[in-house]
Short mmCIF file of C-alpha atoms and ligand atoms in Angstrom, two decimals:
data_model
loop_
_atom_site.label_atom_id
_atom_site.label_comp_id
_atom_site.label_asym_id
_atom_site.label_seq_id
_atom_site.Cartn_x
_atom_site.Cartn_y
_atom_site.Cartn_z
CA MET M 15 1.90 10.37 25.06
CA TYR M 16 -0.61 7.87 26.42
CA GLN M 17 -0.79 4.42 24.96
CA ARG M 18 -3.98 2.72 23.84
CA SER M 19 -3.51 1.56 20.27
CA TRP M 20 -0.69 2.82 18.09
CA VAL M 21 1.51 2.00 15.17
CA GLU M 22 5.30 2.18 15.12
CA ILE M 23 6.93 2.67 11.73
CA ASP M 24 10.61 1.92 11.40
CA ILE M 25 12.03 4.45 8.95
CA ASP M 26 15.29 2.54 8.67
CA VAL M 27 13.38 -0.52 7.45
CA ILE M 28 11.65 1.55 4.75
CA LYS M 29 15.07 2.78 3.61
CA SER M 30 16.59 -0.67 3.65
CA ASN M 31 13.65 -2.13 1.67
CA LEU M 32 14.16 0.61 -0.91
CA PHE M 33 17.87 -0.13 -1.23
CA ILE M 34 17.32 -3.88 -1.53
CA TYR M 35 14.75 -3.38 -4.24
CA ARG M 36 16.88 -0.81 -6.04
CA ASN M 37 19.75 -3.29 -6.25
CA ASN M 38 17.35 -5.80 -7.76
CA ILE M 39 16.32 -3.55 -10.63
CA ASP M 40 19.18 -1.17 -11.09
CA ILE M 41 18.18 -0.49 -14.70
CA CYS M 42 15.30 1.61 -13.44
CA GLU M 43 14.45 4.77 -11.61
CA ILE M 44 12.05 4.14 -8.75
CA MET M 45 8.64 5.70 -8.44
CA ALA M 46 7.55 5.28 -4.84
CA VAL M 47 3.85 4.54 -4.71
CA VAL M 48 2.61 6.41 -1.64
CA LYS M 49 -1.12 6.32 -2.33
CA ALA M 50 -3.60 5.66 0.49
CA ASP M 51 -1.39 7.54 2.94
CA ALA M 52 1.59 5.41 1.95
CA TYR M 53 -0.38 2.20 2.54
CA GLY M 54 -1.26 3.48 6.00
CA HIS M 55 2.32 4.48 6.92
CA GLY M 56 1.84 8.25 6.55
CA ALA M 57 2.48 9.66 3.06
CA GLN M 58 4.16 12.91 4.05
CA ARG M 59 6.72 11.36 6.34
CA ILE M 60 7.43 8.40 4.06
CA ALA M 61 7.75 10.56 0.93
CA LYS M 62 10.14 12.94 2.72
CA THR M 63 12.30 10.03 3.83
CA LEU M 64 12.38 8.58 0.33
CA MET M 65 13.16 11.94 -1.21
CA GLU M 66 16.18 12.15 1.11
CA CYS M 67 17.20 8.73 -0.26
CA GLY M 68 17.13 10.10 -3.79
CA VAL M 69 13.65 9.07 -4.96
CA LYS M 70 12.40 11.64 -7.48
CA PHE M 71 9.08 10.11 -8.52
CA PHE M 72 5.96 9.55 -6.45
CA GLY M 73 2.74 7.80 -7.40
CA VAL M 74 -0.58 8.68 -5.77
CA SER M 75 -4.20 7.75 -6.44
CA ASN M 76 -5.81 11.17 -6.59
CA LEU M 77 -5.31 14.92 -6.60
CA ASP M 78 -5.78 15.40 -2.84
CA GLU M 79 -2.96 12.98 -2.16
CA ALA M 80 -0.77 14.80 -4.67
CA LEU M 81 -1.45 18.18 -3.05
CA GLU M 82 -0.72 16.73 0.38
CA LEU M 83 2.75 15.80 -0.86
CA ARG M 84 3.36 19.24 -2.36
CA ALA M 85 2.27 20.75 0.98
CA ALA M 86 4.94 18.65 2.67
CA GLY M 87 7.58 20.07 0.36
CA ILE M 88 7.93 17.10 -1.97
CA THR M 89 9.59 18.44 -5.09
CA GLY M 90 9.85 15.43 -7.38
CA GLU M 91 7.47 14.38 -10.12
CA ILE M 92 4.09 13.35 -8.71
CA LEU M 93 1.90 11.17 -10.90
CA VAL M 94 -1.81 10.72 -10.21
CA LEU M 95 -2.28 7.08 -11.21
CA GLY M 96 -6.06 7.34 -11.38
CA TYR M 97 -8.92 9.67 -12.16
CA THR M 98 -8.99 13.41 -11.56
CA PRO M 99 -12.02 15.36 -12.81
CA VAL M 100 -10.84 17.34 -15.84
CA SER M 101 -12.13 20.56 -14.30
CA TYR M 102 -9.03 20.45 -12.07
CA ALA M 103 -6.71 20.90 -15.07
CA LYS M 104 -5.48 24.24 -13.74
CA VAL M 105 -4.86 22.95 -10.19
CA LEU M 106 -2.86 20.06 -11.64
CA TYR M 107 -0.83 22.44 -13.78
CA GLU M 108 -0.19 25.04 -11.09
CA ASN M 109 1.09 22.42 -8.68
CA ASN M 110 3.19 20.68 -11.32
CA ILE M 111 1.30 17.42 -10.91
CA THR M 112 1.33 14.86 -13.68
CA GLN M 113 -2.03 13.33 -14.58
CA THR M 114 -2.70 9.92 -16.08
CA VAL M 115 -4.71 10.04 -19.29
CA ILE M 116 -7.01 7.13 -18.72
CA SER M 117 -8.87 7.12 -22.05
CA GLU M 118 -9.27 8.95 -25.34
CA GLN M 119 -12.41 10.60 -23.98
CA TYR M 120 -10.46 11.82 -20.97
CA ALA M 121 -7.77 13.32 -23.23
CA GLU M 122 -10.38 15.09 -25.33
CA GLU M 123 -12.18 16.57 -22.33
CA LEU M 124 -8.98 17.62 -20.60
CA LYS M 125 -7.79 19.30 -23.82
CA ARG M 126 -10.80 21.65 -23.74
CA TYR M 127 -9.26 23.49 -20.82
CA GLY M 128 -6.47 24.60 -23.13
CA ILE M 129 -3.77 23.93 -20.55
CA ARG M 130 -0.54 22.15 -21.40
CA ASN M 131 -0.85 19.58 -18.61
CA LYS M 132 1.93 17.11 -17.89
CA VAL M 133 0.53 13.64 -18.58
CA HIS M 134 1.35 9.96 -18.75
CA PHE M 135 -0.76 7.79 -21.04
CA ALA M 136 -2.12 4.58 -19.51
CA ILE M 137 -2.22 1.59 -21.84
CA ASP M 138 -4.58 -1.30 -21.12
CA THR M 139 -2.80 -4.58 -21.81
CA GLY M 140 -5.37 -6.87 -20.22
CA MET M 141 -6.32 -5.63 -16.79
CA HIS M 142 -9.25 -3.73 -18.29
CA ARG M 143 -9.25 -1.06 -15.62
CA ILE M 144 -7.97 2.10 -17.33
CA GLY M 145 -5.95 2.95 -20.43
CA LEU M 146 -5.97 2.92 -24.21
CA ASP M 147 -6.62 -0.51 -25.67
CA ALA M 148 -3.25 -2.10 -26.48
CA SER M 149 -4.84 -4.66 -28.78
CA ASN M 150 -5.19 -1.74 -31.20
CA PRO M 151 -1.63 -0.35 -31.24
CA VAL M 152 -2.33 1.82 -34.29
CA GLY M 153 -5.21 3.42 -32.41
CA CYS M 154 -3.00 3.98 -29.36
CA GLU M 155 -0.37 5.62 -31.52
CA GLN M 156 -2.91 7.93 -33.14
CA VAL M 157 -4.35 9.06 -29.83
CA ILE M 158 -0.95 9.68 -28.24
CA ARG M 159 0.32 11.57 -31.31
CA THR M 160 -2.79 13.72 -31.49
CA TYR M 161 -2.71 14.75 -27.87
CA ALA M 162 1.05 15.12 -27.67
CA GLU M 163 0.37 18.42 -29.45
CA HIS M 164 -1.77 19.61 -26.57
CA PHE M 165 -0.12 18.13 -23.50
CA GLU M 166 3.41 17.61 -22.28
CA VAL M 167 3.61 13.82 -22.52
CA THR M 168 6.30 12.63 -20.09
CA GLY M 169 5.30 9.01 -19.77
CA VAL M 170 3.46 5.98 -21.01
CA PHE M 171 2.67 3.01 -18.80
CA THR M 172 0.70 -0.15 -18.31
CA HIS M 173 -0.22 -2.18 -15.23
CA LEU M 174 0.48 -5.88 -14.72
CA CYS M 175 -2.38 -7.77 -13.08
CA VAL M 176 -0.81 -11.18 -12.36
CA ALA M 177 2.91 -10.44 -12.03
CA ASP M 178 2.75 -11.94 -8.51
CA CYS M 179 1.68 -15.38 -9.84
CA PRO M 180 4.49 -17.48 -11.37
CA GLU M 181 1.96 -19.78 -13.04
CA GLU M 182 0.54 -16.77 -14.93
CA GLN M 183 3.89 -15.72 -16.36
CA GLY M 184 2.60 -16.25 -19.88
CA PHE M 185 -0.07 -13.62 -19.43
CA THR M 186 2.41 -11.14 -17.96
CA GLU M 187 4.78 -11.68 -20.88
CA LYS M 188 1.92 -11.07 -23.28
CA GLN M 189 1.06 -7.85 -21.44
CA ILE M 190 4.65 -6.62 -21.65
CA ALA M 191 4.91 -7.58 -25.34
CA GLU M 192 1.73 -5.66 -26.23
CA PHE M 193 2.96 -2.68 -24.24
CA LYS M 194 6.31 -2.77 -26.08
CA THR M 195 4.52 -2.71 -29.41
CA VAL M 196 2.72 0.49 -28.45
CA VAL M 197 5.89 2.05 -27.06
CA GLU M 198 7.82 1.27 -30.27
CA ARG M 199 5.15 3.02 -32.34
CA VAL M 200 5.51 6.27 -30.39
CA LYS M 201 9.29 6.16 -30.10
CA LYS M 202 9.74 9.28 -32.21
CA LEU M 203 7.88 11.33 -29.61
CA ASP M 204 10.77 10.80 -27.19
CA ILE M 205 8.54 10.12 -24.23
CA ALA M 206 10.81 10.26 -21.19
CA PHE M 207 9.37 7.48 -19.01
CA VAL M 208 8.17 4.04 -19.98
CA HIS M 209 6.94 1.93 -17.08
CA CYS M 210 5.11 -1.30 -16.39
CA MET M 211 6.69 -2.77 -13.26
CA ASN M 212 4.93 -2.86 -9.91
CA SER M 213 6.57 -4.52 -6.88
CA ALA M 214 5.97 -8.02 -8.22
CA GLY M 215 6.85 -7.18 -11.82
CA GLY M 216 10.19 -5.67 -10.88
CA LEU M 217 11.20 -8.79 -8.97
CA TRP M 218 9.93 -11.65 -11.04
CA CYS M 219 9.32 -10.55 -14.61
CA ALA M 220 11.32 -9.79 -17.70
CA LYS M 221 12.31 -6.27 -16.87
CA TYR M 222 11.22 -3.55 -19.26
CA GLY M 223 11.09 0.23 -19.09
CA ASN M 224 13.09 2.86 -17.21
CA LEU M 225 10.89 3.39 -14.17
CA ALA M 226 9.40 0.92 -11.67
CA ARG M 227 6.39 1.75 -9.53
CA LEU M 228 7.26 0.39 -6.16
CA GLY M 229 4.47 -0.07 -3.62
CA ILE M 230 3.92 -2.97 -1.24
CA ILE M 231 7.51 -4.26 -1.07
CA LEU M 232 8.70 -0.86 0.11
CA TYR M 233 6.54 -1.44 3.17
CA GLY M 234 7.90 -4.98 3.50
CA LEU M 235 4.88 -7.06 2.55
CA LYS M 236 4.20 -9.56 -0.21
CA PRO M 237 2.16 -8.89 -3.33
CA ASN M 238 0.83 -12.42 -2.88
CA TYR M 239 0.93 -14.66 0.21
CA GLU M 240 2.65 -17.42 -1.77
CA ASN M 241 5.54 -15.16 -2.81
CA ILE M 242 8.98 -15.42 -1.27
CA LEU M 243 10.49 -11.98 -0.86
CA PRO M 244 14.20 -11.23 -1.23
CA LYS M 245 16.03 -11.79 2.04
CA ALA M 246 16.08 -8.89 4.47
CA ILE M 247 12.90 -7.25 3.15
CA ARG M 248 10.94 -6.67 6.35
CA PRO M 249 7.64 -5.09 7.36
CA ALA M 250 8.21 -1.53 8.55
CA LEU M 251 5.04 -1.30 10.58
CA THR M 252 4.27 -2.74 14.01
CA TRP M 253 0.82 -2.31 15.55
CA LYS M 254 0.63 -2.33 19.33
CA SER M 255 -2.00 -2.02 22.03
CA VAL M 256 -2.20 -2.81 25.72
CA VAL M 257 -4.12 -4.97 28.17
CA SER M 258 -6.87 -2.90 29.80
CA MET M 259 -8.27 -5.54 32.15
CA VAL M 260 -7.72 -9.14 33.22
CA LYS M 261 -10.49 -11.36 34.68
CA HIS M 262 -11.20 -15.01 35.45
CA ILE M 263 -14.32 -16.58 33.99
CA LYS M 264 -15.96 -19.92 34.70
CA GLN M 265 -16.58 -22.92 32.51
CA GLY M 266 -19.78 -22.28 30.52
CA ASP M 267 -19.45 -18.48 30.67
CA THR M 268 -19.63 -16.67 27.36
CA VAL M 269 -17.63 -13.75 25.98
CA GLY M 270 -18.68 -10.76 23.90
CA TYR M 271 -21.60 -9.75 21.70
CA GLY M 272 -23.79 -12.59 20.53
CA ARG M 273 -22.16 -14.88 23.11
CA SER M 274 -20.23 -16.45 20.25
CA TYR M 275 -17.49 -17.83 22.53
CA ARG M 276 -18.25 -20.23 25.38
CA ALA M 277 -15.53 -21.26 27.83
CA GLU M 278 -15.02 -25.02 27.94
CA LYS M 279 -13.14 -24.66 31.22
CA ASP M 280 -12.30 -21.91 33.68
CA ILE M 281 -10.10 -19.43 31.79
CA VAL M 282 -8.35 -16.08 32.14
CA VAL M 283 -9.53 -13.34 29.81
CA ALA M 284 -7.77 -10.10 28.93
CA THR M 285 -9.40 -7.14 27.23
CA ILE M 286 -7.57 -5.11 24.54
CA PRO M 287 -8.71 -1.53 23.85
CA THR M 288 -8.54 -1.75 20.05
CA GLY M 289 -11.48 -2.56 17.80
CA TYR M 290 -12.83 -2.49 14.29
CA ALA M 291 -13.10 1.32 14.43
CA ASP M 292 -9.30 1.23 14.60
CA GLY M 293 -9.24 -1.04 11.56
CA TYR M 294 -8.78 -4.25 13.56
CA ARG M 295 -10.90 -6.45 11.38
CA ARG M 296 -14.11 -7.94 12.75
CA GLU M 297 -13.56 -11.07 10.66
CA LEU M 298 -10.81 -11.94 13.19
CA SER M 299 -13.51 -12.70 15.78
CA ASN M 300 -12.78 -16.13 17.35
CA LYS M 301 -10.01 -16.54 14.75
CA GLY M 302 -7.02 -14.28 15.14
CA PHE M 303 -4.31 -14.01 17.76
CA VAL M 304 -2.07 -11.40 19.36
CA ILE M 305 1.34 -11.61 21.01
CA VAL M 306 1.55 -10.90 24.74
CA LYS M 307 4.35 -11.59 27.21
CA GLY M 308 6.23 -13.70 24.66
CA CYS M 309 3.21 -15.91 23.88
CA LYS M 310 0.46 -16.12 21.32
CA ALA M 311 -3.03 -15.50 22.74
CA SER M 312 -6.21 -16.34 20.82
CA ILE M 313 -8.99 -13.88 20.21
CA ILE M 314 -12.22 -15.01 21.85
CA GLY M 315 -15.64 -13.60 21.03
CA LYS M 316 -16.52 -10.93 18.49
CA ILE M 317 -14.26 -7.97 17.85
CA CYS M 318 -16.16 -4.91 19.16
CA MET M 319 -15.94 -1.39 17.79
CA ASP M 320 -13.30 -0.32 20.31
CA GLN M 321 -12.22 -3.46 22.20
CA PHE M 322 -11.76 -7.21 21.96
CA MET M 323 -10.96 -10.09 24.27
CA ILE M 324 -8.20 -12.70 24.30
CA ASP M 325 -7.57 -15.92 26.20
CA VAL M 326 -4.47 -15.51 28.38
CA THR M 327 -4.89 -18.71 30.40
CA GLY M 328 -1.46 -20.05 31.29
CA ILE M 329 0.40 -16.89 30.31
CA LYS M 330 2.23 -15.58 33.34
CA ASP M 331 1.75 -12.16 34.94
CA VAL M 332 -0.59 -10.53 32.46
CA ASN M 333 -1.61 -7.15 33.84
CA MET M 334 -3.32 -3.89 33.04
CA GLY M 335 -0.99 -1.77 30.89
CA ASP M 336 1.03 -4.64 29.46
CA GLU M 337 2.02 -4.16 25.84
CA VAL M 338 0.38 -6.38 23.23
CA ILE M 339 1.55 -6.85 19.64
CA LEU M 340 -1.30 -6.91 17.13
CA LEU M 341 1.00 -6.89 14.09
CA GLY M 342 4.73 -7.45 14.33
CA ALA M 343 7.27 -9.67 16.03
CA ASP M 344 8.58 -10.09 19.59
CA SER M 345 12.03 -11.09 20.78
CA ASN M 346 10.79 -14.66 21.40
CA GLY M 347 10.36 -15.30 17.69
CA ASN M 348 6.60 -14.93 17.73
CA THR M 349 5.38 -13.05 14.70
CA ILE M 350 2.25 -12.00 12.91
CA THR M 351 2.50 -9.98 9.70
CA ALA M 352 -0.28 -8.13 7.90
CA ASP M 353 0.05 -10.88 5.28
CA ASP M 354 -0.60 -13.59 7.92
CA MET M 355 -3.58 -11.68 9.27
CA ALA M 356 -4.92 -11.12 5.77
CA ASP M 357 -4.60 -14.80 4.95
CA MET M 358 -6.75 -15.70 7.98
CA ILE M 359 -9.63 -13.63 6.72
CA GLU M 360 -9.18 -14.12 2.99
CA THR M 361 -7.96 -10.71 2.04
CA ILE M 362 -4.55 -9.23 1.23
CA GLY M 363 -1.94 -7.47 3.36
CA TYR M 364 -2.56 -4.27 1.39
CA GLU M 365 -6.10 -4.08 2.73
CA ILE M 366 -5.03 -4.68 6.34
CA LEU M 367 -2.47 -1.84 6.15
CA CYS M 368 -4.78 0.63 4.43
CA GLY M 369 -7.50 -0.22 6.91
CA ILE M 370 -5.63 0.90 10.05
CA SER M 371 -7.75 3.92 10.82
CA LYS M 372 -6.88 7.54 11.53
CA ARG M 373 -7.69 6.94 15.19
CA VAL M 374 -4.45 4.98 15.54
CA PRO M 375 -1.49 7.37 15.96
CA ARG M 376 1.60 6.73 13.84
CA LYS M 377 4.94 6.93 15.61
CA TYR M 378 8.18 6.93 13.69
CA ILE M 379 11.30 5.18 14.81
CA CYS M 380 14.55 6.26 13.26
CA LYS M 381 17.78 4.99 14.76
CA SER M 382 15.85 4.58 18.00
CA ASN M 383 14.55 8.17 18.13
CA ILE M 384 10.79 8.00 18.52
CA SER M 385 8.70 10.91 17.30
CA GLU M 386 4.96 11.27 16.98
CA GLU M 387 2.98 12.72 14.07
C1 PLP A 25 -0.89 0.61 -6.54
C2 PLP A 25 -0.20 0.64 -7.84
C3 PLP A 25 1.14 0.24 -7.94
C4 PLP A 25 1.91 -0.36 -6.78
O1 PLP A 25 1.63 -1.73 -6.71
P1 PLP A 25 2.39 -2.68 -5.64
O2 PLP A 25 1.83 -4.01 -5.90
O3 PLP A 25 2.01 -2.15 -4.30
O4 PLP A 25 3.83 -2.55 -5.91
C5 PLP A 25 1.76 0.38 -9.16
N1 PLP A 25 1.10 0.88 -10.23
C6 PLP A 25 -0.20 1.24 -10.18
C7 PLP A 25 -0.86 1.76 -11.40
C8 PLP A 25 -0.90 1.13 -8.99
O5 PLP A 25 -2.18 1.46 -8.95
#
């Protein structure tokens, strides 16, 4: 296995994050949200690991992701959290995949296929993305009752949009209260699963429901950069690359496309064979840093498609082939998380993780056995 740019995922950290979270909300079953290829960690491998740890529910964003899990032998309940064209009613049914009913219109059109699909009803309590309007609980009740005759309704849920912001607690409480009102009205239908918690909700909100949809914290990142995670929650993913070349440049020389970096003195430059086609964000040009030989080294010049340059002046013995940490920590206490990187370029850790492209191989570490997939 040659090394250019790769990701190492520590399976033991994923397990430990799950256990820590589970202890925090022991009233609930956990639905592991493994959409977007498990936030870039590899959905099949992560789902298998979690299934071995007793997780029986998986959340995905679309039908393809659901089928990918079935192909990997995942046997639990798989919920598509978003839109599937209704014409796939039969595929959903045949693969025992649960579909979210996102609106009354969706329910009506899905019903026309005459298939008793497993569904969860989404309730909109203020995010205004998908779901039946919770401000009309009577209407919600009517719709759910009507379609409960046509579908197997196994769940009802809502999504919290500011559960990660303590100063917005009032809004979150209002969302949960409105959701409760709807749930109470359909109590007689004995709907098995009631859920509203995401990672943030499960940690910091009044807990409600019997299932929590756990995403980002499973992977060890924060819903919001300001959040303080429970102790021992750690990022599972490390992104590494290598030094491909080292050179000395003179004061006044420039580096990279557009000559956006100019050396103020003679410096030593190292090239890293990772670029924005790998998902290493171009906004990090002249901004970000990497960890090499126990030191932080600044990015200089623009990130290219497949390479970028760093300033290694004063760092000893930097050579072709040396390992570089793009995301992760070294034994010297240097660290850069996806959350730190995201904060530098005004996005969120979620986007950094999902953005690590297919070109970057994922390697799994489990009790120090490394395997490639
Ligand atoms: C993505 C998603 C989640 C997981 O959110 P995290 O913040 O990653 O825990 C939960 N529920 C729904 C509906 C989602 O789309």
